[in-house]
mmCIF file of C-alpha atoms in Angstrom:
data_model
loop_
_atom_site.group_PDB
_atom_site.id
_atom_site.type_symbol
_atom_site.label_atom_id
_atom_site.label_comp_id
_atom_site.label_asym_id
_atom_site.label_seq_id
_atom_site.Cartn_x
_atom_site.Cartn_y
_atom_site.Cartn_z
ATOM 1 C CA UNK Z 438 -41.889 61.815 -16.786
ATOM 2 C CA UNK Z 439 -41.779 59.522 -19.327
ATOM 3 C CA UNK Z 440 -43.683 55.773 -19.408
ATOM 4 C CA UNK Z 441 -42.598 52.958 -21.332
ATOM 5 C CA UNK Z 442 -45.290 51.201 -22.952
ATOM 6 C CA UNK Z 443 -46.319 47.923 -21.393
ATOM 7 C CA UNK Z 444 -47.200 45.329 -23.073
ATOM 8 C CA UNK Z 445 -48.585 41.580 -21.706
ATOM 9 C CA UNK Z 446 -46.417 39.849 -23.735
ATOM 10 C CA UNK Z 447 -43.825 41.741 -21.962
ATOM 11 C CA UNK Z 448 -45.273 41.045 -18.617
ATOM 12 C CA UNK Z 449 -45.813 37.074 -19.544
ATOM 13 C CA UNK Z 450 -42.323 36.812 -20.961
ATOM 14 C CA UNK Z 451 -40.504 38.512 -17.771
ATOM 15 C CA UNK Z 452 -42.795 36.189 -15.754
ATOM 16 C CA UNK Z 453 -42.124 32.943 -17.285
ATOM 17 C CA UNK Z 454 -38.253 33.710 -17.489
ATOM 18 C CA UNK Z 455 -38.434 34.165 -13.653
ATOM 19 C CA UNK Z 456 -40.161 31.370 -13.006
ATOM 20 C CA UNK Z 457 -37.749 29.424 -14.844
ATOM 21 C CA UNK Z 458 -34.512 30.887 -13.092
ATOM 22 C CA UNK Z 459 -36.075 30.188 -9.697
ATOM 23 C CA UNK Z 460 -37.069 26.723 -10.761
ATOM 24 C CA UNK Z 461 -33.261 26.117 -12.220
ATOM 25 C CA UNK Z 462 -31.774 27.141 -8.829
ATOM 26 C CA UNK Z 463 -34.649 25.022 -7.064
ATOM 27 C CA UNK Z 464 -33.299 21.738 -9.162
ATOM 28 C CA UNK Z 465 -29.558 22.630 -8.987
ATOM 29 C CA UNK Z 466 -30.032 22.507 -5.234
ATOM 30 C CA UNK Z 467 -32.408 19.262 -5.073
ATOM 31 C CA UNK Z 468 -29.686 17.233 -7.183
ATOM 32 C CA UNK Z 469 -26.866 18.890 -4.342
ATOM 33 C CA UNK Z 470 -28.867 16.971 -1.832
ATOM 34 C CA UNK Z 471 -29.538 13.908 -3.794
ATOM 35 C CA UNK Z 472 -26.151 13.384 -4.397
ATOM 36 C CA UNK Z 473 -24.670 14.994 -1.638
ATOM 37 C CA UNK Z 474 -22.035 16.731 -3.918
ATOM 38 C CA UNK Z 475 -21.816 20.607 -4.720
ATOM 39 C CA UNK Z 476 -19.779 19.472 -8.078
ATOM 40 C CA UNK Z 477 -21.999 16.959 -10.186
ATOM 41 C CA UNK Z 478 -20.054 18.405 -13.231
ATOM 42 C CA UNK Z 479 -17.039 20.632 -14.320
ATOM 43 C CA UNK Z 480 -19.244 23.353 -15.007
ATOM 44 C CA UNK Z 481 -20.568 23.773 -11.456
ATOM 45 C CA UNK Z 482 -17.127 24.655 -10.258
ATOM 46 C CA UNK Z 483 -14.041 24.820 -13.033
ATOM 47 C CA UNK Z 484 -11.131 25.502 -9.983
ATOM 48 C CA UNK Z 485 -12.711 23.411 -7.537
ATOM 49 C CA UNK Z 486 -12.846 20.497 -10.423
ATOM 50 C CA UNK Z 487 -9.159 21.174 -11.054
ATOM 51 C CA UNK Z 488 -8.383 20.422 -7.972
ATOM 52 C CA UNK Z 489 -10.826 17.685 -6.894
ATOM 53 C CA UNK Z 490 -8.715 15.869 -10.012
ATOM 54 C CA UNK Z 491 -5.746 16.450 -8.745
ATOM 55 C CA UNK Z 492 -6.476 15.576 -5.256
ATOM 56 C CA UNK Z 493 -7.907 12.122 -6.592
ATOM 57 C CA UNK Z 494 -4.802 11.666 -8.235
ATOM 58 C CA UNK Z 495 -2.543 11.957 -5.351
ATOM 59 C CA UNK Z 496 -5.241 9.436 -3.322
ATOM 60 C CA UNK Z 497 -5.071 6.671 -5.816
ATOM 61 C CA UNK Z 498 -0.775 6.972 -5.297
ATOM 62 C CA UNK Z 499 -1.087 6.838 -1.922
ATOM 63 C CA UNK Z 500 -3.481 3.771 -1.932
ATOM 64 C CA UNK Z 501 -1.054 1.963 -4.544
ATOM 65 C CA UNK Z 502 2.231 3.127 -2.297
ATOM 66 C CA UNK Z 503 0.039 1.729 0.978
ATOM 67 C CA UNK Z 504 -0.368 -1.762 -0.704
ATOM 68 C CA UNK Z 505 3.279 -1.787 -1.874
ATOM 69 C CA UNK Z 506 4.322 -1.173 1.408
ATOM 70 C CA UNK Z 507 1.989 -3.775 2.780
ATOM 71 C CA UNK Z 508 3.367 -6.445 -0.210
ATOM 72 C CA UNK Z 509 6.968 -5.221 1.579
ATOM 73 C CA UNK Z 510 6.370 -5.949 5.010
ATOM 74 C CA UNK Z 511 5.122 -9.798 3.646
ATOM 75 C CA UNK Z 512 8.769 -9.974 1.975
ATOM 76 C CA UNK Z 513 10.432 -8.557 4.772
ATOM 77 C CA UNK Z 514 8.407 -10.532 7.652
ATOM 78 C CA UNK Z 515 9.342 -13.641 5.650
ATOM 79 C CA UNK Z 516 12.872 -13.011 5.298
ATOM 80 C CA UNK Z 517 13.460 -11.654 9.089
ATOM 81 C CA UNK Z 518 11.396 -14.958 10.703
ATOM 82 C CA UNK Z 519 13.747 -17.249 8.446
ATOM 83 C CA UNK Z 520 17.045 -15.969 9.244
ATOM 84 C CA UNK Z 521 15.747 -15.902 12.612
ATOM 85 C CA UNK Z 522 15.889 -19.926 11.872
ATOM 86 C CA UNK Z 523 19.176 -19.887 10.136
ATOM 87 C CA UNK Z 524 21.083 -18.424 13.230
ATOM 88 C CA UNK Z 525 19.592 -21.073 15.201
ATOM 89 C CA UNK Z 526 20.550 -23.788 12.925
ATOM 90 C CA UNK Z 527 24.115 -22.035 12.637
ATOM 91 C CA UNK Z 528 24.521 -21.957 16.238
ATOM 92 C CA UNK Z 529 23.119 -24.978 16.747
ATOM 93 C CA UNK Z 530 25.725 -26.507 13.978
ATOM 94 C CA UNK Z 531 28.691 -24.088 16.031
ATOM 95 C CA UNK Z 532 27.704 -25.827 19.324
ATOM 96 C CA UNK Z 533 28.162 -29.153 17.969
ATOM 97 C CA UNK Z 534 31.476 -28.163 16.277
ATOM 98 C CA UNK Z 535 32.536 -27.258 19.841
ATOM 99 C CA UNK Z 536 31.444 -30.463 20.999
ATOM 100 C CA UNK Z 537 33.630 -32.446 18.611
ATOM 101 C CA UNK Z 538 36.750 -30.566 19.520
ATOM 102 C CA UNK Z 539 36.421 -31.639 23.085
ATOM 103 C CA UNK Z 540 39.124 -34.237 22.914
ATOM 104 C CA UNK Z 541 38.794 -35.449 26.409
ATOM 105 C CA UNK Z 542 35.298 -36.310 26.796
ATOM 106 C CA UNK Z 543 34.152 -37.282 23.098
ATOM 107 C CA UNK Z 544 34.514 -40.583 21.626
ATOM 108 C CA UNK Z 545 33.964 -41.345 18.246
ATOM 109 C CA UNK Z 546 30.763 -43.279 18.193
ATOM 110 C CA UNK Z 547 29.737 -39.551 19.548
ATOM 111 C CA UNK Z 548 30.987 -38.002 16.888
ATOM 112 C CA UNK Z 549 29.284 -39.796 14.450
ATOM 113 C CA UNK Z 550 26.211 -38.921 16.146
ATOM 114 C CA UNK Z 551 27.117 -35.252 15.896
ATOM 115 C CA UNK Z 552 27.915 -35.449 12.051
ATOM 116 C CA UNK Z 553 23.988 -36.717 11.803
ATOM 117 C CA UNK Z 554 22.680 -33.950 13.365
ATOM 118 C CA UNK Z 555 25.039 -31.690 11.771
ATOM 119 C CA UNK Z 556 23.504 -33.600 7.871
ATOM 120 C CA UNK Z 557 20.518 -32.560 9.568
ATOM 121 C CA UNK Z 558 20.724 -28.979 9.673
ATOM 122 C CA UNK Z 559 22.680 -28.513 6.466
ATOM 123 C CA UNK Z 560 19.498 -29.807 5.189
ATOM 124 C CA UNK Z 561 17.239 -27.711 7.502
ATOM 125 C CA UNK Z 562 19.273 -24.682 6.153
ATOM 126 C CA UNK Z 563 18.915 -25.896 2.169
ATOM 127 C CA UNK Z 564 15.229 -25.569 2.886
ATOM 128 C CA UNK Z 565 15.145 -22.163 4.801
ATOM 129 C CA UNK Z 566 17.505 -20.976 1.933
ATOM 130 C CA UNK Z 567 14.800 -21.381 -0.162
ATOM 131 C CA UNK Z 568 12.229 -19.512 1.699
ATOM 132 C CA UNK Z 569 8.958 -18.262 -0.551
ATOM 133 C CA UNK Z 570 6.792 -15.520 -0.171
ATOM 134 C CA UNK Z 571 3.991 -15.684 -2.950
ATOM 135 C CA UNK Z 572 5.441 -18.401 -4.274
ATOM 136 C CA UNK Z 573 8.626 -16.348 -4.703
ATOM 137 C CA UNK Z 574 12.224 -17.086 -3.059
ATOM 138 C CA UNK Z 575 12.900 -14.408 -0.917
ATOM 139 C CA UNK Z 576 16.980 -15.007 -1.665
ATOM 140 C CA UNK Z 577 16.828 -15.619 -5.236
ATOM 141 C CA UNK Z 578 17.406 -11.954 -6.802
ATOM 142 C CA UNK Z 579 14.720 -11.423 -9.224
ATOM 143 C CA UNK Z 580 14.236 -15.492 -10.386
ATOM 144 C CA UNK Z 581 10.998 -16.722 -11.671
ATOM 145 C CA UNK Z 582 11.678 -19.807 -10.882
ATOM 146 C CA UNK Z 583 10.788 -21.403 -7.227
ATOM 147 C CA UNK Z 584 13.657 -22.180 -5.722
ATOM 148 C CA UNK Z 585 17.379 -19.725 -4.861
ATOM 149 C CA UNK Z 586 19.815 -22.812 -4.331
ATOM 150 C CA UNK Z 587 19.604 -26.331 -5.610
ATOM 151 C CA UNK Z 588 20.316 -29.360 -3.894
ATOM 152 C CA UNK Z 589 24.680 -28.864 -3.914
ATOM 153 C CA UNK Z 590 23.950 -25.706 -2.513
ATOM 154 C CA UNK Z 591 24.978 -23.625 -5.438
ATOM 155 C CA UNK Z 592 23.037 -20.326 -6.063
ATOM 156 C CA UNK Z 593 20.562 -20.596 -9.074
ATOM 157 C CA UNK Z 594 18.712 -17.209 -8.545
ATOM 158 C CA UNK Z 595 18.944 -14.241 -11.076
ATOM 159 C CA UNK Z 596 21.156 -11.172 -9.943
ATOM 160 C CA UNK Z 597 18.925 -8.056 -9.276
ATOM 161 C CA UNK Z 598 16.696 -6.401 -6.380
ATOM 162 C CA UNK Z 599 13.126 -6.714 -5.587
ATOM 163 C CA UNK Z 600 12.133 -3.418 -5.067
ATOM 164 C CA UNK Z 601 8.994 -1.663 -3.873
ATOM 165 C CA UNK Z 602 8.091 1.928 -4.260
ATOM 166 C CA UNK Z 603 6.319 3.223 -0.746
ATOM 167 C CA UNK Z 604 6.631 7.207 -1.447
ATOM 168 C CA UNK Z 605 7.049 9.692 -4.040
ATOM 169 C CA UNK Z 606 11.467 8.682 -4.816
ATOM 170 C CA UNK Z 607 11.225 6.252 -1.959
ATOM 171 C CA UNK Z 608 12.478 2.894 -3.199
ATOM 172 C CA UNK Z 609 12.935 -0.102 -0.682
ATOM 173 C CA UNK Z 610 14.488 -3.429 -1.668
ATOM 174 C CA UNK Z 611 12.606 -5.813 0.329
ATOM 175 C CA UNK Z 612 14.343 -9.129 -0.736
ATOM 176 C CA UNK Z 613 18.382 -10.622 0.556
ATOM 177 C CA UNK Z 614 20.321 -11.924 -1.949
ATOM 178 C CA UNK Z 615 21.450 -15.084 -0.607
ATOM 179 C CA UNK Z 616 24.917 -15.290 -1.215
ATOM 180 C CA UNK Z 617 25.354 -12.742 1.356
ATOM 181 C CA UNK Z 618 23.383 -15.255 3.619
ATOM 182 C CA UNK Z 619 24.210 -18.500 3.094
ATOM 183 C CA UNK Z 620 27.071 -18.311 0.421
ATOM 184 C CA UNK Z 621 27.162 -20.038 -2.695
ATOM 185 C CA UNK Z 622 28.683 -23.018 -3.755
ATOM 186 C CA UNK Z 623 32.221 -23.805 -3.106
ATOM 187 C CA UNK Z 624 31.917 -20.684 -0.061
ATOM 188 C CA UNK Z 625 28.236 -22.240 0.731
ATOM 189 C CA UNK Z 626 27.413 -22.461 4.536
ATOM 190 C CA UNK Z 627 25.981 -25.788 3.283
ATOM 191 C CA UNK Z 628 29.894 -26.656 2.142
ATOM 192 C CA UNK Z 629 31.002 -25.348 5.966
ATOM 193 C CA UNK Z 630 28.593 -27.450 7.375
ATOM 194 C CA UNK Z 631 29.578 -30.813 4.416
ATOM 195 C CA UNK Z 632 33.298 -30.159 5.964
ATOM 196 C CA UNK Z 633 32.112 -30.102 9.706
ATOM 197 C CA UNK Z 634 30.397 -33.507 9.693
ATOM 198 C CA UNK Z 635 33.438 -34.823 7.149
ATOM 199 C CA UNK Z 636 35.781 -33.745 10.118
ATOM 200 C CA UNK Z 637 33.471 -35.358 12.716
ATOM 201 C CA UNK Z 638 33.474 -38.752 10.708
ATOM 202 C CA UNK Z 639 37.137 -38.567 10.172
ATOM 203 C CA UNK Z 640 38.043 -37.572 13.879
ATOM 204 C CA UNK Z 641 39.919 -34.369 12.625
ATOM 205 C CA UNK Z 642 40.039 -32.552 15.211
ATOM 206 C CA UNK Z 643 42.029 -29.502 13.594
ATOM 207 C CA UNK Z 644 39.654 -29.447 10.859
ATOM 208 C CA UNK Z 645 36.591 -29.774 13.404
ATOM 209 C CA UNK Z 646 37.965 -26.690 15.368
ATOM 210 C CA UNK Z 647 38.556 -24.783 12.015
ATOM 211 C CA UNK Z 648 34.542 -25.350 11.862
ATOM 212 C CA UNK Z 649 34.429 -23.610 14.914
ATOM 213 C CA UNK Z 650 35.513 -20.633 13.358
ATOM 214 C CA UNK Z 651 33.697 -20.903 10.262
ATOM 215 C CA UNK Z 652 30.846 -21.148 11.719
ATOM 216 C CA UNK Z 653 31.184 -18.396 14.199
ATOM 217 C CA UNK Z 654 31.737 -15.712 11.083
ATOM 218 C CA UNK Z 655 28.843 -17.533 9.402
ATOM 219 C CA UNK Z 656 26.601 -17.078 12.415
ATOM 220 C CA UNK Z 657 27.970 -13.392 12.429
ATOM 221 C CA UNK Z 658 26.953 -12.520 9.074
ATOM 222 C CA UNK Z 659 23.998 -14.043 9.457
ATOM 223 C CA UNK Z 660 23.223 -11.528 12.117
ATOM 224 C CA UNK Z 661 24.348 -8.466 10.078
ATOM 225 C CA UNK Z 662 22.524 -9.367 7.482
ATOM 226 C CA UNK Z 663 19.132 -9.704 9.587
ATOM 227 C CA UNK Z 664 19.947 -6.394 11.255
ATOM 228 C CA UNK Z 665 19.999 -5.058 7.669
ATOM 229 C CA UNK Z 666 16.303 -5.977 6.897
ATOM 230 C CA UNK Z 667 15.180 -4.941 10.162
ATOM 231 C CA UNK Z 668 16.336 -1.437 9.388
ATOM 232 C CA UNK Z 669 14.382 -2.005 5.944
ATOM 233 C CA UNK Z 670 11.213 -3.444 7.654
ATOM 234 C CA UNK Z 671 11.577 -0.413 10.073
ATOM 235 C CA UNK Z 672 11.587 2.017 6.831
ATOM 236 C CA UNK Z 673 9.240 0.488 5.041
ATOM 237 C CA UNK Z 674 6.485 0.140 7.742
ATOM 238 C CA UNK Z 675 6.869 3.894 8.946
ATOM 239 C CA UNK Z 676 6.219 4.584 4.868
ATOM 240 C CA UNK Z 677 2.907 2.449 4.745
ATOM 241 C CA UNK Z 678 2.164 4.867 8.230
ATOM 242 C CA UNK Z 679 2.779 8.032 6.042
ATOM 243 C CA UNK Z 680 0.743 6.384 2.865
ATOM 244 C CA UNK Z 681 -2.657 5.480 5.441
ATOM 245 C CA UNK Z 682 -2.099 9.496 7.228
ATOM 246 C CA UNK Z 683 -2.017 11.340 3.726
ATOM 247 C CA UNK Z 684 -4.407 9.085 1.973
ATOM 248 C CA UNK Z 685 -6.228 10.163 4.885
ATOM 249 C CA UNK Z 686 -5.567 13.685 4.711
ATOM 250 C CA UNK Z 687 -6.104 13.784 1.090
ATOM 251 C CA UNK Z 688 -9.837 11.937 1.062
ATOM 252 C CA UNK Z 689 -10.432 15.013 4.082
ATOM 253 C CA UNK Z 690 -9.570 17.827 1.660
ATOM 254 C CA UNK Z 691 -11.707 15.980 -1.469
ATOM 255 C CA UNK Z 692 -14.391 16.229 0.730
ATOM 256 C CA UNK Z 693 -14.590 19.509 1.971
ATOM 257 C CA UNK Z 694 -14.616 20.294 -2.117
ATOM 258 C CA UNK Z 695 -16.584 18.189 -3.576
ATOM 259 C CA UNK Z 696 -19.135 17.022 -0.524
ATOM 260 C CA UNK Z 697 -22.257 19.097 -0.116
ATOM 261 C CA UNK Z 698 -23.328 20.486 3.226
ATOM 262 C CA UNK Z 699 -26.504 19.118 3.883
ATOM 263 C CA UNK Z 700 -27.955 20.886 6.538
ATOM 264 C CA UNK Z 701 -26.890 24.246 4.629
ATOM 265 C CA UNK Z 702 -28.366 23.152 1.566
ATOM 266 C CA UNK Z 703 -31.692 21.969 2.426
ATOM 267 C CA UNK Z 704 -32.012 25.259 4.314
ATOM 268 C CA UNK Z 705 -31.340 27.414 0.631
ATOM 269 C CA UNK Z 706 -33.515 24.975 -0.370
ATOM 270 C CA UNK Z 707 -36.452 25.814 1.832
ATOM 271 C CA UNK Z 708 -35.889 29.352 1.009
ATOM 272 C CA UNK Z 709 -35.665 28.471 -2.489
ATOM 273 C CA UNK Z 710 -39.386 26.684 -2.756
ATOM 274 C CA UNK Z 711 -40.647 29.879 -0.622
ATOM 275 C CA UNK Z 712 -39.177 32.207 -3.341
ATOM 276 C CA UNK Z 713 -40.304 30.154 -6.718
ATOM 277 C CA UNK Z 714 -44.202 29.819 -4.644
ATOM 278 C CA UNK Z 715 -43.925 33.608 -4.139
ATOM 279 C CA UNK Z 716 -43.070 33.860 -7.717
ATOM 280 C CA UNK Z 717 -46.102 31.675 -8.574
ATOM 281 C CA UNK Z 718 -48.316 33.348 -6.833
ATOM 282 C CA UNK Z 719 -47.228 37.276 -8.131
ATOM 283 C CA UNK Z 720 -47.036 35.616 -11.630
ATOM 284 C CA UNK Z 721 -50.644 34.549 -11.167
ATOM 285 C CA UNK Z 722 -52.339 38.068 -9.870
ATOM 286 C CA UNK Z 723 -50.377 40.069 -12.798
ATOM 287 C CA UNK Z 724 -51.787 38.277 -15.476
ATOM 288 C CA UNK Z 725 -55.634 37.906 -14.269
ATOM 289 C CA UNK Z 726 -56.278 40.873 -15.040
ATOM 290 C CA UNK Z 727 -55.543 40.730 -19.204
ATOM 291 C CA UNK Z 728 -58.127 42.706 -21.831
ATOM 292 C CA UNK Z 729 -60.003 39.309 -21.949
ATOM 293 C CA UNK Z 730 -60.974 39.932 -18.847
ATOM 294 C CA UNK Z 731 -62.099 43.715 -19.113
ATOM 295 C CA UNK Z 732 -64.152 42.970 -22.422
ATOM 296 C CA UNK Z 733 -66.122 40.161 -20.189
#
């Protein structure tokens, strides 16, 4: 049998590197708890990094495609409670058409009354037609400026969508172009409506029954169109639902990599101080006994 040849260099060199690893894995496990993470850099854990990245990634979309949704709804909520208006006013207007045609009961001082109220709501409608959100007319197309129809009632937005991205290839256009609302111009409800109390005034009552009609299809569209943007409102707030549940999902799953358990790692660490006090104390009764001592 055959003994190696010990030296106490050897012996204090083993020792100290010992000490050293235990006292490594005692800090690596103090900074877990102080920062409550098992990854404080890439090194700790390369795949779990990887995917702690990617997983970020996906939770800042979802946060922007949750406040796009949210931005949406504002457009959405402000074009649904104003055409909510408009078909009043239309009906109201379509009423008082009906009114005027009545032949046998309406006079013309009444009449004249009617074609006031009827001014009235083409002028109601001119401001409802140029309804804001954020300082932004929700029927003027893509305009920068503040208003979708002057004071003729001709359309002075800029053609295009306003658009908002709620999910990954989810686009939803959360603004009404006007025309398809209120017309433009010449075709203007605001023109129906000029005609209507011109008809009133005149006692025409061919052309105030022709308002009847007008106004009926106006009041119509009106009602398609707002059943339009309800489906969109509907869309877009079940997408803001799916952006809060994944965010949601997505924050869980970062967690369970990155997050430390706490009550597991202040247990290693307990064990951890035992081992590196052990490691003290053998350290300590090897090298007492060196050839300083024997000599003495």
């Amino acid at each position: 049998m055959t003994i190696g040849r010990v030296t106490q260099r050897m012996l204090t060199d083993g020792s100290l590197a010992n000490l050293q690893r235990n006292l490594g894995q005692l800090a690596a496990l103090q900074e877990r708890l102080s920062t409550g993470r098992v990854i404080n850099r890439p090194s700790d854990n390369p795949t779990g990094t990887t995917a702690a990245m990617r997983i970020r990634t996906s939770v800042s979309d979802q946060g922007q495609y949750a406040r796009n949704a949210q931005d949406g709804i504002g457009w959405l909520t402000q074009v649904d409670s104003t055409l909510d208006g408009v078909t009043t006013a239309v009906r109201r207007a379509r009423d008082l058409a009906l009114q005027g045609a009545n032949t046998g009961a309406m006079g013309q001082q009444a009449r004249d009354a009617l074609a006031i109220e009827v001014d009235g709501i083409r002028e109601q409608l001119l401001g409802q037609s140029n309804a804001s959100y954020l300082e932004r007319p929700v029927f003027g197309g893509v305009t920068a400026a503040g208003r979708a129809y002057d004071d003729t009632g001709t359309w002075v937005g800029v053609d295009g969508a306003v658009n908002r991205r709620v999910a990954d290839d989810v686009v939803v256009r959360v603004d009404v172009d006007g025309r398809t609302v209120f017309g433009d111009g010449a075709s203007s409800v605001f023109a129906e409506l000029d005609a209507l109390a011109t008809a009133l005034r005149a006692g025409d009552t061919a052309g105030i029954t022709a308002s009847v009609d007008v106004l009926r299809a106006r009041e119509d569209t009106v009602t398609g169109v707002r059943a339009a943007a309800g489906t969109r409102y509907q869309r877009i707030e079940q997408s803001a639902q799916a952006a809060d549940d994944a965010k949601m999902s997505l924050t869980n799953n970062l967690s369970s990599i990155e997050n430390a358990d706490l009550a597991e790692t202040t247990v290693h660490l307990k064990l951890q101080e035992v081992a590196y006090q052990a490691a003290l104390a053998a350290t300590s009764r090897v090298m007492q006994p060196s050839l300083l001592d024997f000599l003495r």
